[in-house]
PDB file of C-alpha atoms in Angstrom:
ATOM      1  CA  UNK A  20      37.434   0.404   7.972  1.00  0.00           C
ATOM      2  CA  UNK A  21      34.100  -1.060   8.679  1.00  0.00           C
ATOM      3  CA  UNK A  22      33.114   2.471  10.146  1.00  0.00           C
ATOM      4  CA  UNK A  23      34.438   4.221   7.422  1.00  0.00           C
ATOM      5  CA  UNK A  24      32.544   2.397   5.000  1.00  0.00           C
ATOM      6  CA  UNK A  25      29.341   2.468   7.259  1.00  0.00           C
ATOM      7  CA  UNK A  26      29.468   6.375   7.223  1.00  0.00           C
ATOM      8  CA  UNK A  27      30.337   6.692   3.358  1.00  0.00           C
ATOM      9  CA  UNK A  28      27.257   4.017   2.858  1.00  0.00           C
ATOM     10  CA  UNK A  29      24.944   6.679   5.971  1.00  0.00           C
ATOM     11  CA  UNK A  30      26.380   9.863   3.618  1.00  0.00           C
ATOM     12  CA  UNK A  31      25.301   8.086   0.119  1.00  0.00           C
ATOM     13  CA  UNK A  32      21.839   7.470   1.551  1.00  0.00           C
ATOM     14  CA  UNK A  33      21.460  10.876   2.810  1.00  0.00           C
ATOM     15  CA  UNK A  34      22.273  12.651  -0.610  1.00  0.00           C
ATOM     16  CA  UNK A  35      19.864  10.380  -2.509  1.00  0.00           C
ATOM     17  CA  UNK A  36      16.763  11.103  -0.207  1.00  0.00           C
ATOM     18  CA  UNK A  37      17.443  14.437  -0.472  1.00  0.00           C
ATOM     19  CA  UNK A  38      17.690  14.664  -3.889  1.00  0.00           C
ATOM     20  CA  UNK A  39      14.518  12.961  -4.404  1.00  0.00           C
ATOM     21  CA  UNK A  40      12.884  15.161  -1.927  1.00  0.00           C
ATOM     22  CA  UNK A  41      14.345  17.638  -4.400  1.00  0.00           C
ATOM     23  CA  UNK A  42      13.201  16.187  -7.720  1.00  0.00           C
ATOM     24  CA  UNK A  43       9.798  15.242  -6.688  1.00  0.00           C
ATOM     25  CA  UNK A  44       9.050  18.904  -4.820  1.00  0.00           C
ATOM     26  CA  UNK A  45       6.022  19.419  -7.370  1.00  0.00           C
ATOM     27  CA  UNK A  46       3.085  21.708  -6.871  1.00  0.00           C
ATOM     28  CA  UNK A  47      -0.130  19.339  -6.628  1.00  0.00           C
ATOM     29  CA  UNK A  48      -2.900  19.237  -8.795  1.00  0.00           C
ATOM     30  CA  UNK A  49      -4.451  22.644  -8.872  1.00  0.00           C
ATOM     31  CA  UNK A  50      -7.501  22.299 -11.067  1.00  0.00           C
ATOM     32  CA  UNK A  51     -10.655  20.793 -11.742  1.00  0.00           C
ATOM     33  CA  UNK A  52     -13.083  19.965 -14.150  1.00  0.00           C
ATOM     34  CA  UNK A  53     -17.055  18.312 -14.474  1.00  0.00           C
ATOM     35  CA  UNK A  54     -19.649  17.805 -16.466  1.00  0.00           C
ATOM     36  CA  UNK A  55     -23.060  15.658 -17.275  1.00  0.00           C
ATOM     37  CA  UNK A  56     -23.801  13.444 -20.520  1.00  0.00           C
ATOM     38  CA  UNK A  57     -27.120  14.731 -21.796  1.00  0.00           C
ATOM     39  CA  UNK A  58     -29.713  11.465 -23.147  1.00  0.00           C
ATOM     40  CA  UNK A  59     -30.955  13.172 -26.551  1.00  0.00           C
ATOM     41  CA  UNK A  60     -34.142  11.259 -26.102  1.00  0.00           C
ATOM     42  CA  UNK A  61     -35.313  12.988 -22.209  1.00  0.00           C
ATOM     43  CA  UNK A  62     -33.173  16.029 -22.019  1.00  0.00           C
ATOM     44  CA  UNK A  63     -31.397  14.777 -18.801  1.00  0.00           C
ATOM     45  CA  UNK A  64     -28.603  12.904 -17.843  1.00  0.00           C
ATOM     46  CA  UNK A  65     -27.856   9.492 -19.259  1.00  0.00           C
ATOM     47  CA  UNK A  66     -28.893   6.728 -16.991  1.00  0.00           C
ATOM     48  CA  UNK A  67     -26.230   4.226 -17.046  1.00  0.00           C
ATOM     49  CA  UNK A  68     -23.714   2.375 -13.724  1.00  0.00           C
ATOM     50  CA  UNK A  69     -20.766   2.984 -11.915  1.00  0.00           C
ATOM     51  CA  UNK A  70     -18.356   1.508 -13.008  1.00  0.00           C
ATOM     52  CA  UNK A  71     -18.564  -0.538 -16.322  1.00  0.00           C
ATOM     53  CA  UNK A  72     -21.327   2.510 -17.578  1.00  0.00           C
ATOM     54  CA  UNK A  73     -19.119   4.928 -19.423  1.00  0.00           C
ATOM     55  CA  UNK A  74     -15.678   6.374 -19.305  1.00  0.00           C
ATOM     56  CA  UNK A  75     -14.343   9.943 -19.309  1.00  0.00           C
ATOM     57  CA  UNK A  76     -10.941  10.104 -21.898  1.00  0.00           C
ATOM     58  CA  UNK A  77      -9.141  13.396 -21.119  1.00  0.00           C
ATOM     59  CA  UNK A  78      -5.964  14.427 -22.686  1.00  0.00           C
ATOM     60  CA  UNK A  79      -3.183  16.956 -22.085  1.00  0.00           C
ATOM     61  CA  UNK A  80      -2.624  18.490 -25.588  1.00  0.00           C
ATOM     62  CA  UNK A  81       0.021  20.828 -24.255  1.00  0.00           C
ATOM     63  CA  UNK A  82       2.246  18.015 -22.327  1.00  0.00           C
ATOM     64  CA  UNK A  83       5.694  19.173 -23.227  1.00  0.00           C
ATOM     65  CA  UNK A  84       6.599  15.834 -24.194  1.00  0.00           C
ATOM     66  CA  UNK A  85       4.535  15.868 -27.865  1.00  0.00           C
ATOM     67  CA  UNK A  86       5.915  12.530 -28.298  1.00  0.00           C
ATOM     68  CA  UNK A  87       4.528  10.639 -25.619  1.00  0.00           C
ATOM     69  CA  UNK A  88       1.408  12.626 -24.947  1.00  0.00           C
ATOM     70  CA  UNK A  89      -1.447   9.671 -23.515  1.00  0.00           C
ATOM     71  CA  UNK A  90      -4.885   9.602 -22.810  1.00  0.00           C
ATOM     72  CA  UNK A  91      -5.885   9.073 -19.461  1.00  0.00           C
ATOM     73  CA  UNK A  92      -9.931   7.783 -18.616  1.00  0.00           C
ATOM     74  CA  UNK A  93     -12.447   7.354 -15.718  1.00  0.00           C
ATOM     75  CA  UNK A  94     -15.830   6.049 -14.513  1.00  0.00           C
ATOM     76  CA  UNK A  95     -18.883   8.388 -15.583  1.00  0.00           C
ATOM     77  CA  UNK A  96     -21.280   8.533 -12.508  1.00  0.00           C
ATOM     78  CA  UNK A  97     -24.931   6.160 -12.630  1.00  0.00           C
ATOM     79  CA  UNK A  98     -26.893   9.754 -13.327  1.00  0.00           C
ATOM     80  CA  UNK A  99     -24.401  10.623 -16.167  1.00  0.00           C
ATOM     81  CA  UNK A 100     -22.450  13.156 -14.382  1.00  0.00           C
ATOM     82  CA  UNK A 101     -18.728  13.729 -14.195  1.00  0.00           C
ATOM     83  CA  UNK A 102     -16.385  14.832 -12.239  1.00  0.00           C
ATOM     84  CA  UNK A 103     -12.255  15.445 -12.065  1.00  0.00           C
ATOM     85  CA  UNK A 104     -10.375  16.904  -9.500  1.00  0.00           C
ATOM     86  CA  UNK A 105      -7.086  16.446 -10.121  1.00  0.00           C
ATOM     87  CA  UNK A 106      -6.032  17.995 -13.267  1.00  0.00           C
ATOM     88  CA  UNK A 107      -3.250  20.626 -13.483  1.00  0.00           C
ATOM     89  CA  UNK A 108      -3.768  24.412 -14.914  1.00  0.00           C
ATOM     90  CA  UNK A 109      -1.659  26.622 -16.584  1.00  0.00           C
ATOM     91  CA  UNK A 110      -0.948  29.332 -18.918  1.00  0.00           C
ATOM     92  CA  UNK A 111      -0.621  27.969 -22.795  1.00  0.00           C
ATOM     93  CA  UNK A 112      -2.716  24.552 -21.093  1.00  0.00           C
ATOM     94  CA  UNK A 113      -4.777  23.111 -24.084  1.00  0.00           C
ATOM     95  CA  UNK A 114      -7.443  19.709 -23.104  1.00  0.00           C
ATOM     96  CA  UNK A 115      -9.513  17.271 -24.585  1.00  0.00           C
ATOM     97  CA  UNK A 116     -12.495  15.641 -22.679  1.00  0.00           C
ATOM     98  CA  UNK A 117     -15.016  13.547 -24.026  1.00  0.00           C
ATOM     99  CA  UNK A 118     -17.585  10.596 -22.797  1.00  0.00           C
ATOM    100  CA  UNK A 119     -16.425   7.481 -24.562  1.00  0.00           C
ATOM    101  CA  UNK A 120     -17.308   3.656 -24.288  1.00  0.00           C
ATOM    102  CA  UNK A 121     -20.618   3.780 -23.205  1.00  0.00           C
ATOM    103  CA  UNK A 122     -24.534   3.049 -24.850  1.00  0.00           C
ATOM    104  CA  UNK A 123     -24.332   5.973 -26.981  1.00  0.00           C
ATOM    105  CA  UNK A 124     -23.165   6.851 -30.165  1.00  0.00           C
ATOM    106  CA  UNK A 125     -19.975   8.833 -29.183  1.00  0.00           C
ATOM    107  CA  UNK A 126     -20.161  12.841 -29.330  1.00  0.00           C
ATOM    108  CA  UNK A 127     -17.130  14.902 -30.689  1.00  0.00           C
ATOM    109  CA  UNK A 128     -14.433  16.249 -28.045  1.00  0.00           C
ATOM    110  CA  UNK A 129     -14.259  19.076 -26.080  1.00  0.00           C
ATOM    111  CA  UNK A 130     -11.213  21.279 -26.210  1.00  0.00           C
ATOM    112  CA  UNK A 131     -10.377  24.063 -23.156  1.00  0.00           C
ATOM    113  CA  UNK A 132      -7.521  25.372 -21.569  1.00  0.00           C
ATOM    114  CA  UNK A 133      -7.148  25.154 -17.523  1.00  0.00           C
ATOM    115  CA  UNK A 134      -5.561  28.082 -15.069  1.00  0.00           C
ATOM    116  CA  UNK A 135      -4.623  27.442 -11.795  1.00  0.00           C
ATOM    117  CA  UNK A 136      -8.274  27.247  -9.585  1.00  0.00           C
ATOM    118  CA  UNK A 137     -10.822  26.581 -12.375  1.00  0.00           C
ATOM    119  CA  UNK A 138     -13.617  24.626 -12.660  1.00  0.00           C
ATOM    120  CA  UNK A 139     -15.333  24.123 -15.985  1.00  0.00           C
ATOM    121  CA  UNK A 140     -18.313  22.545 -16.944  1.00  0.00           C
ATOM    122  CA  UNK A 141     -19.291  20.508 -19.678  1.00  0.00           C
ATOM    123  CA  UNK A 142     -22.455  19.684 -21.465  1.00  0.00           C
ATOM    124  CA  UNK A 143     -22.386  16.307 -23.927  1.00  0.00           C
ATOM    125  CA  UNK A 144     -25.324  15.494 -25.632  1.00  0.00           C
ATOM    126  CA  UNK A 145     -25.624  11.683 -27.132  1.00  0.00           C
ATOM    127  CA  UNK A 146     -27.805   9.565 -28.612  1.00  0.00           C
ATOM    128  CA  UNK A 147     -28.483   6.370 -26.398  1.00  0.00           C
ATOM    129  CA  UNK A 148     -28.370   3.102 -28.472  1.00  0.00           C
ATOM    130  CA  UNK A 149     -31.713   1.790 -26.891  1.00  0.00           C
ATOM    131  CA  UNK A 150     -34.300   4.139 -25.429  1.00  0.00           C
ATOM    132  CA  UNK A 151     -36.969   2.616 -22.849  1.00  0.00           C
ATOM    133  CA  UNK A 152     -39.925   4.082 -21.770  1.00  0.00           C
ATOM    134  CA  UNK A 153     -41.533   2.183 -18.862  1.00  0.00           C
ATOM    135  CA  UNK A 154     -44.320   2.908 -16.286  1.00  0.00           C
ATOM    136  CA  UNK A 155     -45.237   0.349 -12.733  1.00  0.00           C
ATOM    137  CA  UNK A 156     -47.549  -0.293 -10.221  1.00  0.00           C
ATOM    138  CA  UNK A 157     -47.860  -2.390  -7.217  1.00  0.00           C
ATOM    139  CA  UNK A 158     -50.901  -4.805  -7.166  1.00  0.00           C
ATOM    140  CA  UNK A 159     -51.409  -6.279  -3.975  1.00  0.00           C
ATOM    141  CA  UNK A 160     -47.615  -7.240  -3.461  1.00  0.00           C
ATOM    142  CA  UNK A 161     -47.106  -7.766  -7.009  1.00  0.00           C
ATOM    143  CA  UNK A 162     -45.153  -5.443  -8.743  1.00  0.00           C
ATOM    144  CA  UNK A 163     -46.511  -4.692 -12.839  1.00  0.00           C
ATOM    145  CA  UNK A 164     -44.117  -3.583 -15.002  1.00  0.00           C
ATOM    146  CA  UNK A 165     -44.887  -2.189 -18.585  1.00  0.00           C
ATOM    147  CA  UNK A 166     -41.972  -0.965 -21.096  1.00  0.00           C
ATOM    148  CA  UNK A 167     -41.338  -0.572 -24.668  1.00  0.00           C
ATOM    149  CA  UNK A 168     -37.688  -0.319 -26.116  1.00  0.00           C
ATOM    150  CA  UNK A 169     -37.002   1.518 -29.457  1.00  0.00           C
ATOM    151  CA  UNK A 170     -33.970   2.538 -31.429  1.00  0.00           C
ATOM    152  CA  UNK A 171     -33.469   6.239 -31.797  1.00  0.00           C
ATOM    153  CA  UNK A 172     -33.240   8.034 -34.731  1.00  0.00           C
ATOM    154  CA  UNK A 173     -29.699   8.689 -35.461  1.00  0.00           C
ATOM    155  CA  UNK A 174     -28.572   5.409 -33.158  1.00  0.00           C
ATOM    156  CA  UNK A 175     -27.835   3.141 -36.148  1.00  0.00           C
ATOM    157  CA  UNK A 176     -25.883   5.255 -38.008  1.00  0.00           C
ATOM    158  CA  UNK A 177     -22.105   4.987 -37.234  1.00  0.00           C
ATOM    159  CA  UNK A 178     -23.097   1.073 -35.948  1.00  0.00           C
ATOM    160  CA  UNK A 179     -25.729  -0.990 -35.770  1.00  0.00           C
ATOM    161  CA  UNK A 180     -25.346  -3.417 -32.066  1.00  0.00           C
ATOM    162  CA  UNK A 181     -27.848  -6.201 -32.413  1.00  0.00           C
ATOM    163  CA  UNK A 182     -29.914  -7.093 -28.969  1.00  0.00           C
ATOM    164  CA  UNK A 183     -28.144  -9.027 -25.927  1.00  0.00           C
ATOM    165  CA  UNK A 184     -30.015  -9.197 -22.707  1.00  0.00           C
ATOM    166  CA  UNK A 185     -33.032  -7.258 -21.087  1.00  0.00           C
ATOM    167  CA  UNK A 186     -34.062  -7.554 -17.939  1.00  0.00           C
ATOM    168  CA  UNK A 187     -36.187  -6.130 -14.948  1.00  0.00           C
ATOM    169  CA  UNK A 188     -33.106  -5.411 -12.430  1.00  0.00           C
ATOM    170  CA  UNK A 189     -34.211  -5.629  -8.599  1.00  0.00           C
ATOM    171  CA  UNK A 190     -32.508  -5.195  -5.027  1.00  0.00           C
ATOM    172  CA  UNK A 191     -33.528  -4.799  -2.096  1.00  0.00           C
ATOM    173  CA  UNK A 192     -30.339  -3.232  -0.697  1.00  0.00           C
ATOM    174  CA  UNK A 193     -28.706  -0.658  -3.101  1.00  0.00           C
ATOM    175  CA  UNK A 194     -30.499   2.010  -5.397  1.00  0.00           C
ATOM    176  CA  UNK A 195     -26.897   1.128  -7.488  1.00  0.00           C
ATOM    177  CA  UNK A 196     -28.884  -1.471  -9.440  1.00  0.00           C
ATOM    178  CA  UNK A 197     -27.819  -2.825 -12.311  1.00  0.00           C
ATOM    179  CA  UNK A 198     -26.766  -5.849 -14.574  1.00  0.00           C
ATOM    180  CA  UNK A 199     -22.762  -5.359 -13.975  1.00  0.00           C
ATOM    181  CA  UNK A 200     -22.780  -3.995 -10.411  1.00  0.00           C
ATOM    182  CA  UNK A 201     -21.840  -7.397  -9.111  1.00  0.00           C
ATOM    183  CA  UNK A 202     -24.626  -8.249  -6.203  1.00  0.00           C
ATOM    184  CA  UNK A 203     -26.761  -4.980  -7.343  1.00  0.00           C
ATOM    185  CA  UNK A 204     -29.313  -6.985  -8.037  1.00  0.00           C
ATOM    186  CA  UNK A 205     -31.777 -10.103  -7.058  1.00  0.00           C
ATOM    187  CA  UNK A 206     -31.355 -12.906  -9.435  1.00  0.00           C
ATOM    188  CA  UNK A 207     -34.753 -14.666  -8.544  1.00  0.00           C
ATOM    189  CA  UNK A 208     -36.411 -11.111  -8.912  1.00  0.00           C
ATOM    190  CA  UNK A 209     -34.756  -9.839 -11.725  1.00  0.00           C
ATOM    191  CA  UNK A 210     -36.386 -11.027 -14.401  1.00  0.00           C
ATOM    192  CA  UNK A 211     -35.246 -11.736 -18.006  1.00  0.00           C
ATOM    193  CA  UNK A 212     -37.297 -10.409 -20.787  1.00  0.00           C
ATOM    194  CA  UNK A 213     -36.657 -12.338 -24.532  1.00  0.00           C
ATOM    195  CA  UNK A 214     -36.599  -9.112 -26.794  1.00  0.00           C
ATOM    196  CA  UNK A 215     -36.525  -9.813 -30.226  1.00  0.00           C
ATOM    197  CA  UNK A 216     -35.591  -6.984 -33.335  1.00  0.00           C
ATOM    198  CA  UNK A 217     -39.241  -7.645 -34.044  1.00  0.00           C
ATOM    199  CA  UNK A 218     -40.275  -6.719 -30.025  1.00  0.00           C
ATOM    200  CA  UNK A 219     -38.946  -3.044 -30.224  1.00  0.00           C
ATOM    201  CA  UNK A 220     -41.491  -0.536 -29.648  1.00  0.00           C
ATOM    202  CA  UNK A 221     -44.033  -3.051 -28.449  1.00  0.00           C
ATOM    203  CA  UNK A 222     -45.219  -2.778 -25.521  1.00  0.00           C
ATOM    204  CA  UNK A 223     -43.913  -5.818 -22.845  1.00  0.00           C
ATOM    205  CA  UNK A 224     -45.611  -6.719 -19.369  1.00  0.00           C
ATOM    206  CA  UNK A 225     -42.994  -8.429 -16.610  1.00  0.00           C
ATOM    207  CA  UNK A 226     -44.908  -8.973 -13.547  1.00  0.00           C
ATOM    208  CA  UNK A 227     -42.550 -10.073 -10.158  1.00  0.00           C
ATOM    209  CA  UNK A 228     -43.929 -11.085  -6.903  1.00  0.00           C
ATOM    210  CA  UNK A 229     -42.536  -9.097  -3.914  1.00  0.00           C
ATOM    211  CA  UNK A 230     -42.432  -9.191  -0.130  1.00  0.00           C
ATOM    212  CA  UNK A 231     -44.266  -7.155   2.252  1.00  0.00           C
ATOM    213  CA  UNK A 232     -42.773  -4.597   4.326  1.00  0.00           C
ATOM    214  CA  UNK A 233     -39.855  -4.361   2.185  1.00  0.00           C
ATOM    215  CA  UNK A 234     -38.116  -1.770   0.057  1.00  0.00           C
ATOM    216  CA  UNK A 235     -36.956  -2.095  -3.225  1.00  0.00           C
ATOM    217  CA  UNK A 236     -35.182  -0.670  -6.341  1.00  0.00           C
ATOM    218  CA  UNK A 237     -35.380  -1.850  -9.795  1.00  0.00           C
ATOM    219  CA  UNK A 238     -35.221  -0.393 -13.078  1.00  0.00           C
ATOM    220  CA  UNK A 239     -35.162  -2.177 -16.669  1.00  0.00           C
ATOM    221  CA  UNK A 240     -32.170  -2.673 -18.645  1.00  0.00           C
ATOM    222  CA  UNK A 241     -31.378  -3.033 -22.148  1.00  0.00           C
ATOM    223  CA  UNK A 242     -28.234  -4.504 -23.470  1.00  0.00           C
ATOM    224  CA  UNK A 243     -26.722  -4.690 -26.855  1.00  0.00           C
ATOM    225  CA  UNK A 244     -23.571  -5.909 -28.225  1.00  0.00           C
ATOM    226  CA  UNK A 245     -21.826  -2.850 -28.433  1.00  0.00           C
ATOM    227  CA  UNK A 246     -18.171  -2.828 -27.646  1.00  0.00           C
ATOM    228  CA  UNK A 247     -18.282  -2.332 -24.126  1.00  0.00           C
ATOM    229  CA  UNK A 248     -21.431  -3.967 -23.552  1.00  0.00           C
ATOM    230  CA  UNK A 249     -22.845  -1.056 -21.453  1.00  0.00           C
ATOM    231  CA  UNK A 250     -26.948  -1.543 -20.868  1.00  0.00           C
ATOM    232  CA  UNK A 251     -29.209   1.136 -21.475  1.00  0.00           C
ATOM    233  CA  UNK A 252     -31.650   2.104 -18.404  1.00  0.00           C
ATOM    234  CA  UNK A 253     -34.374   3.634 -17.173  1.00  0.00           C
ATOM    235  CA  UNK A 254     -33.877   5.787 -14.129  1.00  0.00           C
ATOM    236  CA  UNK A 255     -34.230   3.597 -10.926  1.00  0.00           C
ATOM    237  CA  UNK A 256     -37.559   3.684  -8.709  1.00  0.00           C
ATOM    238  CA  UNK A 257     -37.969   3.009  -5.375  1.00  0.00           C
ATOM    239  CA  UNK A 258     -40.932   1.209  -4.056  1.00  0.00           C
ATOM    240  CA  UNK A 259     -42.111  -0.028  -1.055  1.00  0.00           C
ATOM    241  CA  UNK A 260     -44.188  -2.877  -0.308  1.00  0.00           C
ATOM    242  CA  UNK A 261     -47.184  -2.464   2.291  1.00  0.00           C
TER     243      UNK A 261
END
């Protein structure tokens, strides 16, 4: 009995593994799609982190399963570029993409169908909610650093975020710098800046005392209370100390 009932258990197991084998037997992924989020105030792509900088929401319109059909989202790269590798295409498919979550006021979707082996590419254009334009030098082994922050024209007008924290971000080991890249930065170096409503598009100095013979990044950040309370950057320079 005790072999009989070891076999029927053996022949049970067997079945259901091969079932599943069955069942799950799905083609892969077989499709792609990228793109870059365009700053409306420089003409390139959106300086922000990765992760906590923006998110990608994508949606399959055409799931069978109308009922249930669920966004899915993820991570924007630090140069605002995106990138997706693992989407499915098909005749009849019908998408959604679009940048969400980030410093910007958030652009309408983009619809598109995939077919097996494509590759789009995608071009979102957004207004940042802070725009900074900087400029630096090195003195000696001190390290100048003039910006002025302004709202954009067209940034207020869905929301208004008011001012959280600005700061002068610095590391000396990753160009990833930034205020919620955990370690990206040097807390003694990075200095806070007090920005006030009445401080935006007036010109502030921050002046930091490096070390020589070493090599840095650092860019400034501006962060407001927007939902996700994603900073605003400049792009991130590298400098070396003599």
């Amino acid at each position: 009995m005790k072999r009989i009932s070891f076999y029927s258990i053996y022949t049970v197991l067997l079945c259901v593994l091969f079932t599943s084998c069955d069942v799950d037997n799905y083609d892969g992924p077989n499709a792609k799609f990228r793109g870059v989020v365009i700053d409306k105030t420089t003409g390139k792509g959106i300086q922000t982190e990765q992760p906590n900088g923006f998110k990608i929401k994508w949606t399959e319109l055409s799931w069978e399963y109308q009922d249930n059909i669920q966004p899915e989202y993820f991570w924007g790269k630090i140069d605002g570029s995106f990138n997706w590798e693992y989407a499915f295409g098909y005749a009849g498919s019908l998408y959604e993409v679009q940048p969400v979550q980030g410093a910007f006021v958030t652009p309408e979707p983009q619809q598109f169908s995939l077919e097996k082996g494509d590759y789009p590419n995608f071009t979102f254009e957004v207004i940042p909610f802070i725009h900074i334009d900087w400029e630096y030098a090195l003195e000696g082994m001190e390290l100048v650093v003039k910006f002025k922050a302004t709202r954009p024209e067209g940034s207020t007008d869905e929301n208004f975020y008011a001012l959280s924290t600005t700061r002068l971000f610095i590391s000396d080991k990753t160009k990833y710098v930034g205020g919620m890249n955990t370690g990206g930065f040097i807390n003694d170096l990075s200095k806070r800046i007090k920005l006030n409503e009445s401080d935006l598009g007036v010109e502030q100095t921050v002046r930091v005392e490096l070390e020589s013979g070493k090599k840095y990044y650092m860019r400034v950040g501006v962060q407001t209370k927007n939902p996700s309370n994603a900073y605003n950057y400049t792009e991130v320079a590298e400098i070396t100390v003599p």
